[in-house]
Amino acid sequence: MKIKFIIIITLQVLLLIGLIAYKQHWVATGEKIILKTIPVDPRDIFRGDYVHLGYEIATLDLDKLSVTESFGNNEKLYVILEKDADDTYRAVSVNKLPPAGVIFIQGRVRQVGPAFRQLNVEYGIESYFIEEGKGKVIETAQNARELRVEVSLRADGKGLITRLLMDGKEIK
Amino acid sequence: MSSTEQKFEFHRRLKQEIEAWVKENLITPGQKDKILARYKLLKEADEKAGPGRLVTTITILGSILIGVGIILFIGANWSEIPKWGKLFIIFSSMLASYGLGFYLRYEKENYPKTGASLILLGSLIFGAGIFLIAQIYHITAHYPNGPLMWGLGVLPIAYLLRFKTILSLAIIDLLIWLGMESSFRISYLLDNFVVTLVTLYLMSGITLWGIGLMHRAFKSFRMISSPYIIIGALVTFSAGYIMTFDVFKGTIGTSGLIMFYLVLAGLFLISGILYLLSGEKENGWLPEIISLFLLMALSVLLSLFYKKISYQAYDSAVNVITLTSNLIFALEIIGLISLGYIRRNTTYINIGLLFFVLDVIARYFDFFWKMLPRSVFFIIGGIILLSGGVILEKKRRRVLASFNFEEENR
C-alpha cells in the first residue's frame, strides 16, 4: 500500500507541476498583446483579493464591426484584433470559428444587448489577484484610463494575463 | 487500524451478531450477558476517553483550520512572497502532512485518527495548490477545471486508503464542478436556468445513490459506500424539494447538456447492472433500485424531449408539473422512511424525516399564507411545528431504540 500511496502522491505533485509548466509555456510562447481597460462600476471593482478588470473589447457592437451573424448567450466566439497607433489592440471583427493568419482572442458571450446587436463578452482575463488592500491603487488607475493589461494568447486565442501596466510601468 | 480500535469495532459487531445467535438458539440469553460482560470494560474505556468519533471530528477540524490558515497566510503576504516561495509552501506542507499522516496511521500505528486527518489535510492543501497556481496566472474566478482536478486528484487516495472523508471531499468537488461547468452551457435566454440545473443535480444525486448501492453490494467497497449514498440522497431530495415549488417556467432540459445527461444515465445504468449482478443485497433493495431507475428515466426523458410549451397551455402545464413533482416528492419521502424502517437504517430515516418537515413547512406557507391573517398564520404554524416536533422526536427515538445497535454504515 505504501508504494501505491507514494505513486498517487507523486501523481498529484506531477499534476500541479504540469499545471505550472503548461501556464508557463503559455506565457512564454503566446502572442503578447496589450489591451486597454475601461472603468467599471465602482461598487463591483474590488472584491476581496482580486481586481475586476473591464476591457474596451468586452463590449462589441456588431453593426459597427459590420458583422452580419448573430450570437446567443454563452456562445463561444473569436474576436479579431488589430494594433492601434498606441500599441494597444482593438476589436475589428467577430467570428464563430477560429480565423487564420490574424491575431484573435477567444471569448464567450455573457449578455446580448438590444436587438441582438450588442454583445457583452467575457475572455477569462477579468480577474487580477493581488494582495489585500492594494486593489484601490489599481482601481483608481483603471478609472483614470491609465491602466493597460498585457495578455499572452494561446494558438486557439485563449488569453492569460501576464502583466499589468500603469503608465507603461509594470505593477507588481 | 490500531489494536484498541479493532477491539472496539469487534465489540460493536459482537453486539449485533449476538442477538442473532440468541434468536437462532445457539446460545442462551444468560450466556449472551456473560459474553457481553467480558467486553464491557472496553466499552467503558471508550466512554471515558471520549468516543472515537469525537477524536475524528476534532482532528478533522484541526486539519481544516491548518489548511485555511496556510491559504490565508499566502493570501495576506501575496506580494511579499515570490512565486516560487508560494509554491514551496504548498508543496512542502502538502508532502509533509501526507508523509506524517501515513507514518502515524500505517507505520507507527499509534495515532491512526490523527494520521487520517493529516492525510485529509494533504488533500486539502493539494486543492489549495491548484487554486494558488490558477491565481498566480490570474485565471478568472470562475474556474470549473479547479474543482474537477481537485476531485479527480484525491479520488485515488480515497479508494486506496478507504477514506470516507476524502471520498466525500472528492464527491463535493465534482458536484461543484458539475454546477460551474453546466452553468456555462445553459442559455440564460432560452432555458429555464433553475429547473435545468435542479434537474441535472437530481440526476447526479440519483447517480451517486446508485453508485453507492453498487459499492455496498461488494464487500471490498462496502466501507466507502456511505458517502455516495448519503450525499446522493441529500442531493436527490434537495433537488426534489426545489421542484415542489412554483419554479417551472415552460422548459425542463437544454440541448447544451445532452452529454451530461447521457454520461450520468450511463454511470447510473452501469452501477445498477453491477448491483443487480452482485450476490448480497439488503431488504427492500428491489423497490429502491426500481424507484431510482424510474426517477432517473423520467428526469432524463423529460430533459431530453420536453418541448417548450406554448403560451396558451402555460398555466395548466405549470400546474401539472408542480403537482406531479409534489406527488413524487411525497412518495419519495414515504419510500425512504419505509426503507429505513425495513432496513433499520437510521440515515435513511433521518434524511426522510428532515425533508418531511421541510415539505410540511413549505406547503403550509403555500396554502395558508394568503388565507389567514398573519398573526393567526404564525401562531398556528408554530403550534403545528412544535407538536409535530414532539411527535417526530418520540417516534424517532422509539424507532432508533428498537434498532438497538449502531449502524455500521454511518
Coordinates of N, CA and C in Angstrom, one line a residue, chain A residues 26 105-106 123-125 151-154 156-161:
Chain A
W26 N 2.6 28.7 -21.9 CA 1.6 29.6 -22.5 C 2.1 31.0 -22.4
I105 N -8.7 36.8 -30.2 CA -8.8 36.3 -28.8 C -10.1 35.6 -28.6
Q106 N -10.1 34.5 -27.9 CA -11.3 33.7 -27.7 C -12.1 34.2 -26.5
Y123 N -13.6 37.1 -21.4 CA -12.5 36.5 -22.0 C -11.7 35.6 -21.1
G124 N -12.1 35.6 -19.8 CA -11.4 34.8 -18.8 C -10.2 35.5 -18.3
I125 N -10.1 36.8 -18.6 CA -8.9 37.6 -18.1 C -9.4 38.8 -17.3
V151 N -1.5 40.6 -22.3 CA -2.2 39.3 -22.3 C -1.4 38.4 -23.3
S152 N -1.2 37.2 -22.9 CA -0.5 36.2 -23.7 C -1.6 35.3 -24.4
L153 N -1.5 35.2 -25.7 CA -2.6 34.5 -26.4 C -2.1 33.1 -26.8
R154 N -2.8 32.1 -26.5 CA -2.5 30.7 -26.9 C -2.9 30.6 -28.4
D156 N -5.2 28.9 -29.8 CA -6.6 28.9 -30.0 C -7.3 30.2 -29.5
G157 N -6.4 31.2 -29.2 CA -7.0 32.5 -28.9 C -7.3 32.7 -27.4
K158 N -7.1 31.7 -26.5 CA -7.3 31.9 -25.1 C -6.3 32.8 -24.5
G159 N -6.7 33.8 -23.7 CA -5.8 34.7 -23.2 C -5.4 34.5 -21.7
L160 N -4.2 34.9 -21.3 CA -3.8 34.8 -20.0 C -3.0 36.1 -19.6
I161 N -3.4 36.7 -18.5 CA -2.8 38.0 -18.1 C -1.3 37.7 -17.7

